[in-house]
Structure formats: structure tokens, C-alpha cells
PDB file of C-alpha atoms in Angstrom:
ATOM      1  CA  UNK N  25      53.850  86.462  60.396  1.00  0.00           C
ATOM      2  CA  UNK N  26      56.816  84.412  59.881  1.00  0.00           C
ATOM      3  CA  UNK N  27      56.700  80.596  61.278  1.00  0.00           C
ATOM      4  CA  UNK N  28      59.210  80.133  64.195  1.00  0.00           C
ATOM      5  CA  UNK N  29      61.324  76.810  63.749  1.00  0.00           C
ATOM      6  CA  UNK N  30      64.371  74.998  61.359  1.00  0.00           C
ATOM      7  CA  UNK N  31      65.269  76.593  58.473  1.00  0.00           C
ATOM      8  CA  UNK N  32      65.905  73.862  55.833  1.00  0.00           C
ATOM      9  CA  UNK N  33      68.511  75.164  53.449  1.00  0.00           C
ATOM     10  CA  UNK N  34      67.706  74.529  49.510  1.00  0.00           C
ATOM     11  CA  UNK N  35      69.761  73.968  46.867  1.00  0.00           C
ATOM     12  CA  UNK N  36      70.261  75.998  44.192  1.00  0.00           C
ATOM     13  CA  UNK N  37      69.272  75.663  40.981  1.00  0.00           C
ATOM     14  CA  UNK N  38      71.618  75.046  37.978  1.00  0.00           C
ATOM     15  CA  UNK N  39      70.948  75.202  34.179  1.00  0.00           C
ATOM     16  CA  UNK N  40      71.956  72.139  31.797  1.00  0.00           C
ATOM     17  CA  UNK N  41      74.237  74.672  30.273  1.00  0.00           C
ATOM     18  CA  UNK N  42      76.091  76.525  33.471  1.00  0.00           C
ATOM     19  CA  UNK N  43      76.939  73.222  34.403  1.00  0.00           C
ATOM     20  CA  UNK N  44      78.527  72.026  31.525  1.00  0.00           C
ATOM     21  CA  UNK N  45      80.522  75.140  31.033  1.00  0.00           C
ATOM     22  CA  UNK N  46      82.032  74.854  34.760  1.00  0.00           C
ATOM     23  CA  UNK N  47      82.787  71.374  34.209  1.00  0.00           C
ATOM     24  CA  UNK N  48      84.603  72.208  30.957  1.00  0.00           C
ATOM     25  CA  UNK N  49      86.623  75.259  33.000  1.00  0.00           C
ATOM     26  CA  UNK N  50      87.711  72.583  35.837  1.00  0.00           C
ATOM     27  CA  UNK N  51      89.410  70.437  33.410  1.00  0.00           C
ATOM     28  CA  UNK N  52      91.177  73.038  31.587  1.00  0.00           C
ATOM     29  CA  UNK N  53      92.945  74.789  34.869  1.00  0.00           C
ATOM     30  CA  UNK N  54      93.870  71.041  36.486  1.00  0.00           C
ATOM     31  CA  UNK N  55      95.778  70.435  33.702  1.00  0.00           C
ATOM     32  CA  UNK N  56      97.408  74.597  33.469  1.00  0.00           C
ATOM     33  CA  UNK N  57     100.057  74.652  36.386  1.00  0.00           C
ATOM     34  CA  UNK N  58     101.207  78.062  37.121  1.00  0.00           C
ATOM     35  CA  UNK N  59     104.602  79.139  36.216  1.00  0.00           C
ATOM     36  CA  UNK N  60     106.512  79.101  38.834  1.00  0.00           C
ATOM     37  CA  UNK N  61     109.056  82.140  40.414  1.00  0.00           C
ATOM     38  CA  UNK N  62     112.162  81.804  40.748  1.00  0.00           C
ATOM     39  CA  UNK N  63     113.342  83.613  44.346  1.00  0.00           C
ATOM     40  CA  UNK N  64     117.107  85.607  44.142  1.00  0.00           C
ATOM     41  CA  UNK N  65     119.468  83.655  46.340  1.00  0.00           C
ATOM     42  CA  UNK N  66     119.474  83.961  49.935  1.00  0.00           C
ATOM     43  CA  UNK N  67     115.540  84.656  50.322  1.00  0.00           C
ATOM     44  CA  UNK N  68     114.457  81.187  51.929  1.00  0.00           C
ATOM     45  CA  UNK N  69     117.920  81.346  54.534  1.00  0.00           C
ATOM     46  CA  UNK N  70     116.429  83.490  57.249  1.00  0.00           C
ATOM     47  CA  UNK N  71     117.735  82.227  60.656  1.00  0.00           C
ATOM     48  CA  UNK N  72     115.987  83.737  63.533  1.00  0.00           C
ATOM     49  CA  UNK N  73     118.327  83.119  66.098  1.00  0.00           C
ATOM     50  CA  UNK N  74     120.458  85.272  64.130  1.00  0.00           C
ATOM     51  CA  UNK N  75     118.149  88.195  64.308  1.00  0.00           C
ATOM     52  CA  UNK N  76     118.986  91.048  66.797  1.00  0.00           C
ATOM     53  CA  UNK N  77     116.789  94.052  67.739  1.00  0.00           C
ATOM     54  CA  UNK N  78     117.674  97.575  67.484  1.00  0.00           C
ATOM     55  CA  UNK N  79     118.876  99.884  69.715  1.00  0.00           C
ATOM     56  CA  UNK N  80     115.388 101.496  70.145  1.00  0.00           C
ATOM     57  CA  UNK N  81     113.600  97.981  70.403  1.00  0.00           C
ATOM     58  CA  UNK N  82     115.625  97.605  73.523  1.00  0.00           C
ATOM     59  CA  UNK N  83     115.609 101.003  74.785  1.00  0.00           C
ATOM     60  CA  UNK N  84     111.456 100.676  74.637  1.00  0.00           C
ATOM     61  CA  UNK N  85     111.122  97.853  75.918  1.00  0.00           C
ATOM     62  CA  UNK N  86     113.220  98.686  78.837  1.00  0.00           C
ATOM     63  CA  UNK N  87     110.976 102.118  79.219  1.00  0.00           C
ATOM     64  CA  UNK N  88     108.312 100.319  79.476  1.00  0.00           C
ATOM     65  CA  UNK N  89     108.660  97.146  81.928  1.00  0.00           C
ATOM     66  CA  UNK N  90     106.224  97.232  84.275  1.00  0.00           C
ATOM     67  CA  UNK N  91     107.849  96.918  88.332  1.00  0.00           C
ATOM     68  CA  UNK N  92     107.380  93.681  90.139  1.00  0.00           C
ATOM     69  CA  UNK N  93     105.808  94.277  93.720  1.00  0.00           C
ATOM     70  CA  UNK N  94     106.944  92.431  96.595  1.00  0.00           C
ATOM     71  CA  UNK N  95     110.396  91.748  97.292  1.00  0.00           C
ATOM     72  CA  UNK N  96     112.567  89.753  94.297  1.00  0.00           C
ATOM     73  CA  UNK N  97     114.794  87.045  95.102  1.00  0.00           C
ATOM     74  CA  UNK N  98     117.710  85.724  93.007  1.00  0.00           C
ATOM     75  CA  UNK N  99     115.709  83.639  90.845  1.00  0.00           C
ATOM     76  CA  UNK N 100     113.304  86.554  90.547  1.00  0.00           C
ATOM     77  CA  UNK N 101     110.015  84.875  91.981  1.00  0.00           C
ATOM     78  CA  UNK N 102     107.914  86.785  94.233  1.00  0.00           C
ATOM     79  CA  UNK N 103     108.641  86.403  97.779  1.00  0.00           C
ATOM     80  CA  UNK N 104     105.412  86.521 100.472  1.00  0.00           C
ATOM     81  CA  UNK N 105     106.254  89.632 102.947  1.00  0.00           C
ATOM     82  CA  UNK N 106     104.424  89.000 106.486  1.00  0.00           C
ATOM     83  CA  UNK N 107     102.033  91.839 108.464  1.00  0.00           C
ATOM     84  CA  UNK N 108     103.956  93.261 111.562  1.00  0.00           C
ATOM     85  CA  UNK N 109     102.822  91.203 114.607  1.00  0.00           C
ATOM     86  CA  UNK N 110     102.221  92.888 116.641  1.00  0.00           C
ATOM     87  CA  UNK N 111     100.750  95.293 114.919  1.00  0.00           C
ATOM     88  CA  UNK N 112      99.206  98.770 115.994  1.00  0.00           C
ATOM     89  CA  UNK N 113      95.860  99.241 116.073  1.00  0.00           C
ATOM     90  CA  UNK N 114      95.686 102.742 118.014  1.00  0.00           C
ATOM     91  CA  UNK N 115      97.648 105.273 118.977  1.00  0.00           C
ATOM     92  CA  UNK N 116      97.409 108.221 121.090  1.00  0.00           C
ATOM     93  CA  UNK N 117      99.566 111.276 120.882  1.00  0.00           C
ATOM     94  CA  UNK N 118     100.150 113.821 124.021  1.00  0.00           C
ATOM     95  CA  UNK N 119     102.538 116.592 123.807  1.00  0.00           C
ATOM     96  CA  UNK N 120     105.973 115.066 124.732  1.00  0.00           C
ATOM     97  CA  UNK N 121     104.864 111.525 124.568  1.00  0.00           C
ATOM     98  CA  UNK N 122     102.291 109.008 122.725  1.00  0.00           C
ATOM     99  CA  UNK N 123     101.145 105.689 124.227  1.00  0.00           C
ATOM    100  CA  UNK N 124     100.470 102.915 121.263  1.00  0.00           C
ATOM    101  CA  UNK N 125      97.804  99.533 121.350  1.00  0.00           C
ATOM    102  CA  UNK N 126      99.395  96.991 119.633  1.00  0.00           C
ATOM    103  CA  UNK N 127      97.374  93.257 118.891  1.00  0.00           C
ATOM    104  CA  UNK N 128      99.174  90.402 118.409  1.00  0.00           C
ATOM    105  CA  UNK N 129      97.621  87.545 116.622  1.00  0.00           C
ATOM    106  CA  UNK N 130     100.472  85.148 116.687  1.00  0.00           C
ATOM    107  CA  UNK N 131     100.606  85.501 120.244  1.00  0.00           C
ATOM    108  CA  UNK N 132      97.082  85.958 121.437  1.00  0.00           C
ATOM    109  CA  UNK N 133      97.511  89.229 123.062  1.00  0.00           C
ATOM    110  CA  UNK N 134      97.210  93.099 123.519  1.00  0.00           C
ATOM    111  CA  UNK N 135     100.501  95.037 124.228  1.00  0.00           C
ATOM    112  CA  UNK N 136     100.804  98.557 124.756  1.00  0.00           C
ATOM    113  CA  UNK N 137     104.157 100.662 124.533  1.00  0.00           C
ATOM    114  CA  UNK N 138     105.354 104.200 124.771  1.00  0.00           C
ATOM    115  CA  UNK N 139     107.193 106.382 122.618  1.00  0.00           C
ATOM    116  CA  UNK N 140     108.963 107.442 126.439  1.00  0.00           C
ATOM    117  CA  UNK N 141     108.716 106.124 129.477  1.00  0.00           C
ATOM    118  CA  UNK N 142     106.463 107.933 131.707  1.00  0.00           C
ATOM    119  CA  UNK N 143     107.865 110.054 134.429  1.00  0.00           C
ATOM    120  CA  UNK N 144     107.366 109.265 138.177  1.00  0.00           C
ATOM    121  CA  UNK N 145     104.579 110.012 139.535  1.00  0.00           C
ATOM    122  CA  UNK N 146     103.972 112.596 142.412  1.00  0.00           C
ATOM    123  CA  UNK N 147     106.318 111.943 145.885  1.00  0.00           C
ATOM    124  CA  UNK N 148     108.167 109.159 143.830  1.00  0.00           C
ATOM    125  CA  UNK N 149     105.671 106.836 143.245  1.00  0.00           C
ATOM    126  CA  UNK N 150     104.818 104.616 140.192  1.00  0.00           C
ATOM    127  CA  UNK N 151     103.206 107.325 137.219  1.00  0.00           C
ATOM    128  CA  UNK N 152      99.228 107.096 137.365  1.00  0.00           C
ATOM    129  CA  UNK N 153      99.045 105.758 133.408  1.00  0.00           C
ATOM    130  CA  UNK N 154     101.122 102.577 134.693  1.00  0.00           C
ATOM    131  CA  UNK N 155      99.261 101.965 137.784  1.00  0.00           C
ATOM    132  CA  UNK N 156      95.434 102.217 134.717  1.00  0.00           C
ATOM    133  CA  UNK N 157      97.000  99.137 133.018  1.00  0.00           C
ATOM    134  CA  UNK N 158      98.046  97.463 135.606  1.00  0.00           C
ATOM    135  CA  UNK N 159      94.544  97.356 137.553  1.00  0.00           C
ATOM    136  CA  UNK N 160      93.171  96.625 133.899  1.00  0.00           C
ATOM    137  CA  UNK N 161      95.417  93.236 133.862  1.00  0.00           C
ATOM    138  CA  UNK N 162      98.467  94.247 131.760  1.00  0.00           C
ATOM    139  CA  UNK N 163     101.902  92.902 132.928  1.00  0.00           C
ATOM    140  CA  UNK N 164     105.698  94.051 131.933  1.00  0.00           C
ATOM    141  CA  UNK N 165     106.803  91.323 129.084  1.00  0.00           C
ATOM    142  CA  UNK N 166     109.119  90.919 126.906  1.00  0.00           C
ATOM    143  CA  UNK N 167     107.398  91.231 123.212  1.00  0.00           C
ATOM    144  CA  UNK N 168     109.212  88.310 121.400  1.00  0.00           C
ATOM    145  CA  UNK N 169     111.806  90.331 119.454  1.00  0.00           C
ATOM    146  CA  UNK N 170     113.497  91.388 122.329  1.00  0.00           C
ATOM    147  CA  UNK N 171     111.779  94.477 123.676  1.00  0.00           C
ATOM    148  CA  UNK N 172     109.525  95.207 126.305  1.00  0.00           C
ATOM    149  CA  UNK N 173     105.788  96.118 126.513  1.00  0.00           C
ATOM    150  CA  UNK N 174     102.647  96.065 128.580  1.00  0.00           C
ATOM    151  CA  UNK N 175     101.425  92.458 127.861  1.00  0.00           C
ATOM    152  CA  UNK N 176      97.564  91.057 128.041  1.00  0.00           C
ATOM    153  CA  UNK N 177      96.464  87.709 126.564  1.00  0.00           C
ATOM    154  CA  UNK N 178      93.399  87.929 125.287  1.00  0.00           C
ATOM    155  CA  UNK N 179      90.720  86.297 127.631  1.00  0.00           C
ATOM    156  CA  UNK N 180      89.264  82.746 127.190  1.00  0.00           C
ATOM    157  CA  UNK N 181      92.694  82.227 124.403  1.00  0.00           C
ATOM    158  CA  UNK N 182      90.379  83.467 121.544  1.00  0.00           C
ATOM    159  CA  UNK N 183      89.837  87.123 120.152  1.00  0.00           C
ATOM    160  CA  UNK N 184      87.150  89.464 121.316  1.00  0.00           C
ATOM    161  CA  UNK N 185      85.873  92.656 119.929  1.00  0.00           C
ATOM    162  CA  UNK N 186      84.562  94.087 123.014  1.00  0.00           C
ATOM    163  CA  UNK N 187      87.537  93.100 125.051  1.00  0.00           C
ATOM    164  CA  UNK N 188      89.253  95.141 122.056  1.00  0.00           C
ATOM    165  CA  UNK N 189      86.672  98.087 122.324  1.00  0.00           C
ATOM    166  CA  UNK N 190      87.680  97.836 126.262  1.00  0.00           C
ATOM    167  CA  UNK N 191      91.741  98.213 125.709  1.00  0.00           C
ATOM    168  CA  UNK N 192      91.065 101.335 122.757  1.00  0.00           C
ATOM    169  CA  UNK N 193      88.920 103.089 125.552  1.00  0.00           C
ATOM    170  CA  UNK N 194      92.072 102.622 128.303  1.00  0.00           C
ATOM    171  CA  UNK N 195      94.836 103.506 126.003  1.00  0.00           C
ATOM    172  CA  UNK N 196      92.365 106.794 125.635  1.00  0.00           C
ATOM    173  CA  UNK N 197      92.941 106.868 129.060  1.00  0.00           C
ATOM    174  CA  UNK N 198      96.199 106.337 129.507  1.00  0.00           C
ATOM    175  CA  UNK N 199      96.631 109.040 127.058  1.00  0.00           C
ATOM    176  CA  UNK N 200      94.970 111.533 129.157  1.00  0.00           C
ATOM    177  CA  UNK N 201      96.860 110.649 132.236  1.00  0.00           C
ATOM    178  CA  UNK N 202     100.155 111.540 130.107  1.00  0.00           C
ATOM    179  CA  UNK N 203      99.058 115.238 129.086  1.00  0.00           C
ATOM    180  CA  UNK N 204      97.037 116.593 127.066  1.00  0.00           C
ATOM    181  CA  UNK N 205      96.098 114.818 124.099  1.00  0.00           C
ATOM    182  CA  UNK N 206      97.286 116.215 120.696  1.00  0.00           C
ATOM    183  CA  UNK N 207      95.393 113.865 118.333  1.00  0.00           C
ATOM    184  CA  UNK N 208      94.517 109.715 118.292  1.00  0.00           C
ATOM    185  CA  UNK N 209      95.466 107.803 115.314  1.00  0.00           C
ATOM    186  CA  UNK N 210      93.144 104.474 114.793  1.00  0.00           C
ATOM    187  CA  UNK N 211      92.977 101.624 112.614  1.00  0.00           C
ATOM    188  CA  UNK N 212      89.718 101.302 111.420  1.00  0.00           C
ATOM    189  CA  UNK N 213      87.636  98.420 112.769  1.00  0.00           C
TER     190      UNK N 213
END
């Protein structure tokens, strides 16, 4: 079995005479110089700037540029495109009509909208899917870019799952109380 630790290198071993004859080799090629080429005119006068690619070069290269994602500005930098706020985070679809949760982090609230407004409601009264979100705290507001839509801040100023869970189960609701209910589209949690 082979001893674990340094290896110690050793040097080699040289005869009286293969030393003398190397010695005697040295000082015959430092004083030999090789003959030296002479290059045709114009070989050592390559300017790079002058150098243009082919046709092809640029055609490939073009073919093959990757796109950018995001949107370019003038100085072609990437610029940082923002989420929707408020965004939607369920929707439910009836057969004329859909009724959409939308969560708004900028300004701490839950909004819901319709694709229509709802109809009146039996002997001219209010329709029963207003009157749900109005007992469940939601008030007529404008959304910040100028439209309308049911408005709730979120309780205690601060988000909530279960207060979420709460408004996903109404807007079920509210989609039942338009008609029947085609299919529900929802962000995963």
C-alpha cells in the first residue's frame, strides 16, 4: 500500500557526456540566427476599420437577433411595464352578462364591475345582484381612471385572504342572481 502524503519531485539524472553535448548544441544555435522572410508588399497594412462584411454576414446576423421583451424606448433600454391595478382576480360569466372581482393593491380595495348593467329588478325596483353587494358593504365609486365600479376597502387598511375568500364567494353569488351561470374564470390563489 502506497504512503498517503507530499510527493517530493527528483531530479533527473544526467551523464558527464549528455551534458556536454547539450551545452555544445546551445552555443552553436545562439550564435545561427534564422534567415529571415521577406513579406510581398502590402501584407503588414491591414486596417480593420476598413474591413466590411458581406452581404450574407449581415443578412445572418439579422436572421438571427434574438427580440428584446418589454417595451423599447429611443435609446433602446428596457422600459419596466406595470400590472393592471386593479386587476381581476375572478370572473363569472352568465348568459347575457358576466360580473368581474377586481383587487386593487394601490388602492387598498375590492371593486366589482359588469360587462352590462343589470336590469331592474321586479315592479321597478333596484336588481337583486346590486342590493347582495350593497348589504355586503360595496359602494358606487369612481375607480381612479375615470370609470365606475362597486368599491370596498379592504378592512383594518391591510389585505386579508379570508375577506378575499368572502368577496369570490359573493361575486358567485351575484353571478347567480344574473342568470344562469355559463362558466367562472379564477386567478389562482
Amino acid at each position: 500500500m502506497a504512503k498517503r502524503g507530499r510527493i517530493v519531485p527528483q531530479a533527473p539524472t544526467e551523464t558527464k557526456a549528455e551534458t556536454s553535448a547539450t551545452s555544445a548544441a546551445e552555443t552553436t544555435s545562439e550564435t545561427t540566427t534564422l534567415p529571415s522572410e521577406t513579406l510581398p508588399p502590402g501584407a503588414t497594412d491591414f486596417d480593420p476599420a476598413s474591413f466590411e462584411p458581406s452581404e450574407i454576414v449581415n443578412q445572418v446576423a439579422e436572421a438571427t437577433r434574438m427580440p428584446e421583451n418589454g417595451r423599447q424606448t429611443e435609446q433602446g433600454s428596457r422600459q419596466f411595464t406595470p400590472a393592471p391595478d386593479p386587476f381581476d382576480i375572478q370572473s363569472v360569466f352568465t348568459d347575457d352578462n358576466a360580473v368581474h372581482l377586481g383587487n386593487s393593491h394601490r388602492q387598498r380595495a375590492y371593486f366589482v364591475h359588469f360587462d352590462r348593467k343589470p336590469p331592474l329588478g321586479p315592479e321597478g325596483q333596484k336588481h337583486p345582484a346590486l342590493e347582495a353587494l350593497q348589504e355586503a358593504g360595496f359602494k358606487w365609486r369612481e375607480v381612479g381612471d375615470g370609470s365606475f365600479a362597486w368599491k370596498k376597502p379592504w378592512s383594518g387598511n391591510q389585505f386579508s385572504y379570508v375577506e378575499e375568500q368572502d368577496n369570490r364567494r359573493l361575486v358567485n353569488q351575484v353571478g347567480a342572481l344574473l342568470g344562469p351561470v355559463k362558466h367562472e374564470e379564477r386567478v389562482p390563489d
